[in-house]
Amino acid sequence: MNFHFGIRRTCFVGICLGLAFPYVASAADTASELAARLRSKQSGSMFVRIRMEIGSGEKQTLQIQIKSRVSDAAGDIVYQILFPKERKGESVLVHRSGHKFSGTLFTPPGNLKPIGSAEMKQSLFGSDLSYEDIIDSPFAWSQQGFWNRNRAKATPRLTPV
């Protein structure tokens, strides 16, 4: 596994657990039980606006609108740039059906570029996130485990085993 990909995935899982699902695991919960509870809350529709800072040194700041519709069997997520003005309207639609991914990149004034399964590891708007990172649900991984469960004041985080 690529070291940087593992870091990005761990950060993504941490963000999901910390921000999207304010649930504190009890001592009796297993990692699989916690993942199942979080997966059930993840199903349905979501609308979020975020600010994303990209790059080191001179950072580029993007304001992004995210819309998603996710179920156990499939998922659709749209990331659309709202700011800065020169990139406004750039969008990515990513679709997951089972373990197959596809997508479309839209660049105004009407350029559509399909994103195939082979291109899912490419960068989202120049960030460290890939298209696969945004559509994959870490709560659907077949094996779950806790990381640093015994540390004092540690936040339980799900990790692949």
CSV table of C-alpha atoms in Angstrom, one decimal:
chain,number,residue,atom,x,y,z
A,1,MET,CA,0.0,0.0,0.0
A,2,ASN,CA,1.3,3.4,-0.9
A,3,PHE,CA,2.4,5.2,2.3
A,4,HIS,CA,0.8,8.6,1.3
A,5,PHE,CA,-2.5,6.8,0.2
A,6,GLY,CA,-2.6,5.2,3.7
A,7,ILE,CA,-2.2,8.6,5.4
A,8,ARG,CA,-4.9,10.2,3.2
A,9,ARG,CA,-7.3,7.3,3.9
A,10,THR,CA,-6.6,7.5,7.7
A,11,CYS,CA,-7.2,11.3,7.6
A,12,PHE,CA,-10.4,10.9,5.6
A,13,VAL,CA,-11.7,8.3,8.1
A,14,GLY,CA,-10.8,10.5,11.0
A,15,ILE,CA,-12.6,13.5,9.5
A,16,CYS,CA,-15.7,11.3,8.8
A,17,LEU,CA,-15.7,10.1,12.4
A,18,GLY,CA,-14.9,13.4,14.0
A,19,LEU,CA,-17.1,15.7,12.0
A,20,ALA,CA,-19.9,13.9,10.2
A,21,PHE,CA,-20.8,11.4,13.0
A,22,PRO,CA,-20.6,12.8,16.5
A,23,TYR,CA,-20.9,9.4,18.2
A,24,VAL,CA,-18.7,8.2,21.0
A,25,ALA,CA,-18.2,4.5,21.2
A,26,SER,CA,-18.9,2.7,24.5
A,27,ALA,CA,-16.3,0.3,25.9
A,28,ALA,CA,-18.5,-2.7,24.8
A,29,ASP,CA,-18.7,-1.7,21.1
A,30,THR,CA,-16.6,-3.7,18.7
A,31,ALA,CA,-15.2,-2.0,15.6
A,32,SER,CA,-17.6,-3.9,13.4
A,33,GLU,CA,-20.6,-2.8,15.5
A,34,LEU,CA,-19.4,0.8,15.4
A,35,ALA,CA,-18.9,0.7,11.7
A,36,ALA,CA,-22.4,-0.8,11.2
A,37,ARG,CA,-24.0,2.0,13.2
A,38,LEU,CA,-22.1,4.7,11.4
A,39,ARG,CA,-22.9,3.1,8.0
A,40,SER,CA,-26.6,3.2,8.8
A,41,LYS,CA,-26.4,6.9,9.6
A,42,GLN,CA,-24.4,7.6,6.4
A,43,SER,CA,-27.2,6.3,4.1
A,44,GLY,CA,-29.4,8.9,2.5
A,45,SER,CA,-28.8,12.4,1.2
A,46,MET,CA,-26.3,15.1,2.4
A,47,PHE,CA,-25.6,18.7,1.4
A,48,VAL,CA,-22.4,20.4,2.7
A,49,ARG,CA,-20.3,23.5,1.9
A,50,ILE,CA,-16.6,23.3,2.8
A,51,ARG,CA,-13.5,25.4,2.4
A,52,MET,CA,-10.5,23.4,1.1
A,53,GLU,CA,-6.9,24.7,1.2
A,54,ILE,CA,-4.7,23.0,-1.4
A,55,GLY,CA,-0.9,23.0,-1.6
A,56,SER,CA,1.9,24.1,0.6
A,57,GLY,CA,3.6,27.5,0.5
A,58,GLU,CA,1.2,29.6,-1.4
A,59,LYS,CA,-2.1,27.8,-0.7
A,60,GLN,CA,-5.1,27.9,-3.0
A,61,THR,CA,-8.4,28.1,-1.2
A,62,LEU,CA,-11.5,26.6,-2.7
A,63,GLN,CA,-15.1,26.9,-1.5
A,64,ILE,CA,-16.8,23.6,-2.5
A,65,GLN,CA,-20.4,22.4,-2.3
A,66,ILE,CA,-20.9,18.7,-1.8
A,67,LYS,CA,-24.1,16.8,-2.5
A,68,SER,CA,-24.4,13.1,-2.0
A,69,ARG,CA,-26.9,10.3,-2.1
A,70,VAL,CA,-25.6,7.1,-0.6
A,71,SER,CA,-27.0,3.7,0.1
A,72,ASP,CA,-25.4,0.3,0.8
A,73,ALA,CA,-25.6,-0.7,-2.9
A,74,ALA,CA,-24.6,2.6,-4.6
A,75,GLY,CA,-23.7,6.2,-4.1
A,76,ASP,CA,-23.5,9.4,-6.1
A,77,ILE,CA,-21.5,12.4,-5.0
A,78,VAL,CA,-21.1,15.8,-6.6
A,79,TYR,CA,-18.3,18.2,-5.7
A,80,GLN,CA,-18.8,21.7,-7.2
A,81,ILE,CA,-16.4,24.6,-6.9
A,82,LEU,CA,-18.2,27.8,-5.8
A,83,PHE,CA,-15.1,30.1,-5.3
A,84,PRO,CA,-12.7,31.4,-6.6
A,85,LYS,CA,-14.6,33.0,-9.5
A,86,GLU,CA,-12.2,31.7,-12.2
A,87,ARG,CA,-12.9,28.1,-11.2
A,88,LYS,CA,-16.6,28.5,-10.4
A,89,GLY,CA,-18.7,25.7,-11.8
A,90,GLU,CA,-16.0,23.1,-12.1
A,91,SER,CA,-17.6,19.9,-10.9
A,92,VAL,CA,-17.0,16.2,-10.4
A,93,LEU,CA,-19.8,13.6,-10.3
A,94,VAL,CA,-18.6,10.3,-9.0
A,95,HIS,CA,-20.8,7.1,-9.0
A,96,ARG,CA,-20.3,3.9,-7.1
A,97,SER,CA,-22.2,0.7,-7.8
A,98,GLY,CA,-21.0,-2.1,-5.6
A,99,HIS,CA,-17.2,-2.1,-6.0
A,100,LYS,CA,-17.3,-0.3,-9.4
A,101,PHE,CA,-16.5,3.4,-9.7
A,102,SER,CA,-17.2,5.8,-12.6
A,103,GLY,CA,-17.5,9.6,-12.8
A,104,THR,CA,-17.6,12.7,-14.9
A,105,LEU,CA,-15.5,15.9,-14.7
A,106,PHE,CA,-17.3,19.1,-15.9
A,107,THR,CA,-15.3,22.2,-16.7
A,108,PRO,CA,-17.3,25.3,-17.9
A,109,PRO,CA,-18.4,26.3,-20.4
A,110,GLY,CA,-19.5,22.7,-21.3
A,111,ASN,CA,-16.5,20.4,-21.3
A,112,LEU,CA,-17.3,16.9,-20.1
A,113,LYS,CA,-14.6,14.3,-19.5
A,114,PRO,CA,-15.5,10.8,-18.3
A,115,ILE,CA,-13.6,9.3,-15.4
A,116,GLY,CA,-13.1,5.6,-15.7
A,117,SER,CA,-12.2,3.1,-13.0
A,118,ALA,CA,-8.6,3.3,-14.0
A,119,GLU,CA,-8.5,7.1,-13.3
A,120,MET,CA,-10.1,6.9,-9.8
A,121,LYS,CA,-6.7,7.4,-8.1
A,122,GLN,CA,-6.3,10.9,-9.8
A,123,SER,CA,-6.4,14.1,-7.7
A,124,LEU,CA,-9.6,15.9,-6.9
A,125,PHE,CA,-9.2,19.6,-7.9
A,126,GLY,CA,-5.4,19.4,-7.3
A,127,SER,CA,-5.8,18.2,-3.6
A,128,ASP,CA,-4.3,15.1,-1.9
A,129,LEU,CA,-7.8,13.5,-2.1
A,130,SER,CA,-8.5,11.1,-5.0
A,131,TYR,CA,-11.9,10.4,-6.6
A,132,GLU,CA,-11.8,7.0,-5.0
A,133,ASP,CA,-11.3,8.6,-1.5
A,134,ILE,CA,-14.5,10.6,-1.8
A,135,ILE,CA,-16.7,7.8,-3.0
A,136,ASP,CA,-15.4,4.9,-0.9
A,137,SER,CA,-17.1,4.3,2.4
A,138,PRO,CA,-14.6,3.3,5.1
A,139,PHE,CA,-17.5,2.0,7.1
A,140,ALA,CA,-18.3,-0.7,4.5
A,141,TRP,CA,-14.8,-2.3,4.8
A,142,SER,CA,-15.2,-6.0,5.5
A,143,GLN,CA,-12.8,-6.0,8.5
A,144,GLN,CA,-12.7,-3.3,11.1
A,145,GLY,CA,-10.3,-2.6,14.0
A,146,PHE,CA,-9.7,0.1,16.6
A,147,TRP,CA,-6.5,2.1,16.6
A,148,ASN,CA,-5.2,3.3,20.0
A,149,ARG,CA,-8.2,2.1,21.8
A,150,ASN,CA,-6.4,1.8,25.2
A,151,ARG,CA,-4.7,5.2,25.2
A,152,ALA,CA,-6.1,7.7,27.7
A,153,LYS,CA,-8.4,10.3,26.1
A,154,ALA,CA,-8.0,8.5,22.7
A,155,THR,CA,-10.7,8.9,20.1
A,156,PRO,CA,-11.7,5.6,18.7
A,157,ARG,CA,-10.9,5.4,14.9
A,158,LEU,CA,-11.8,2.7,12.5
A,159,THR,CA,-9.0,1.2,10.5
A,160,PRO,CA,-8.8,-1.6,8.0
A,161,VAL,CA,-7.3,-4.8,9.5
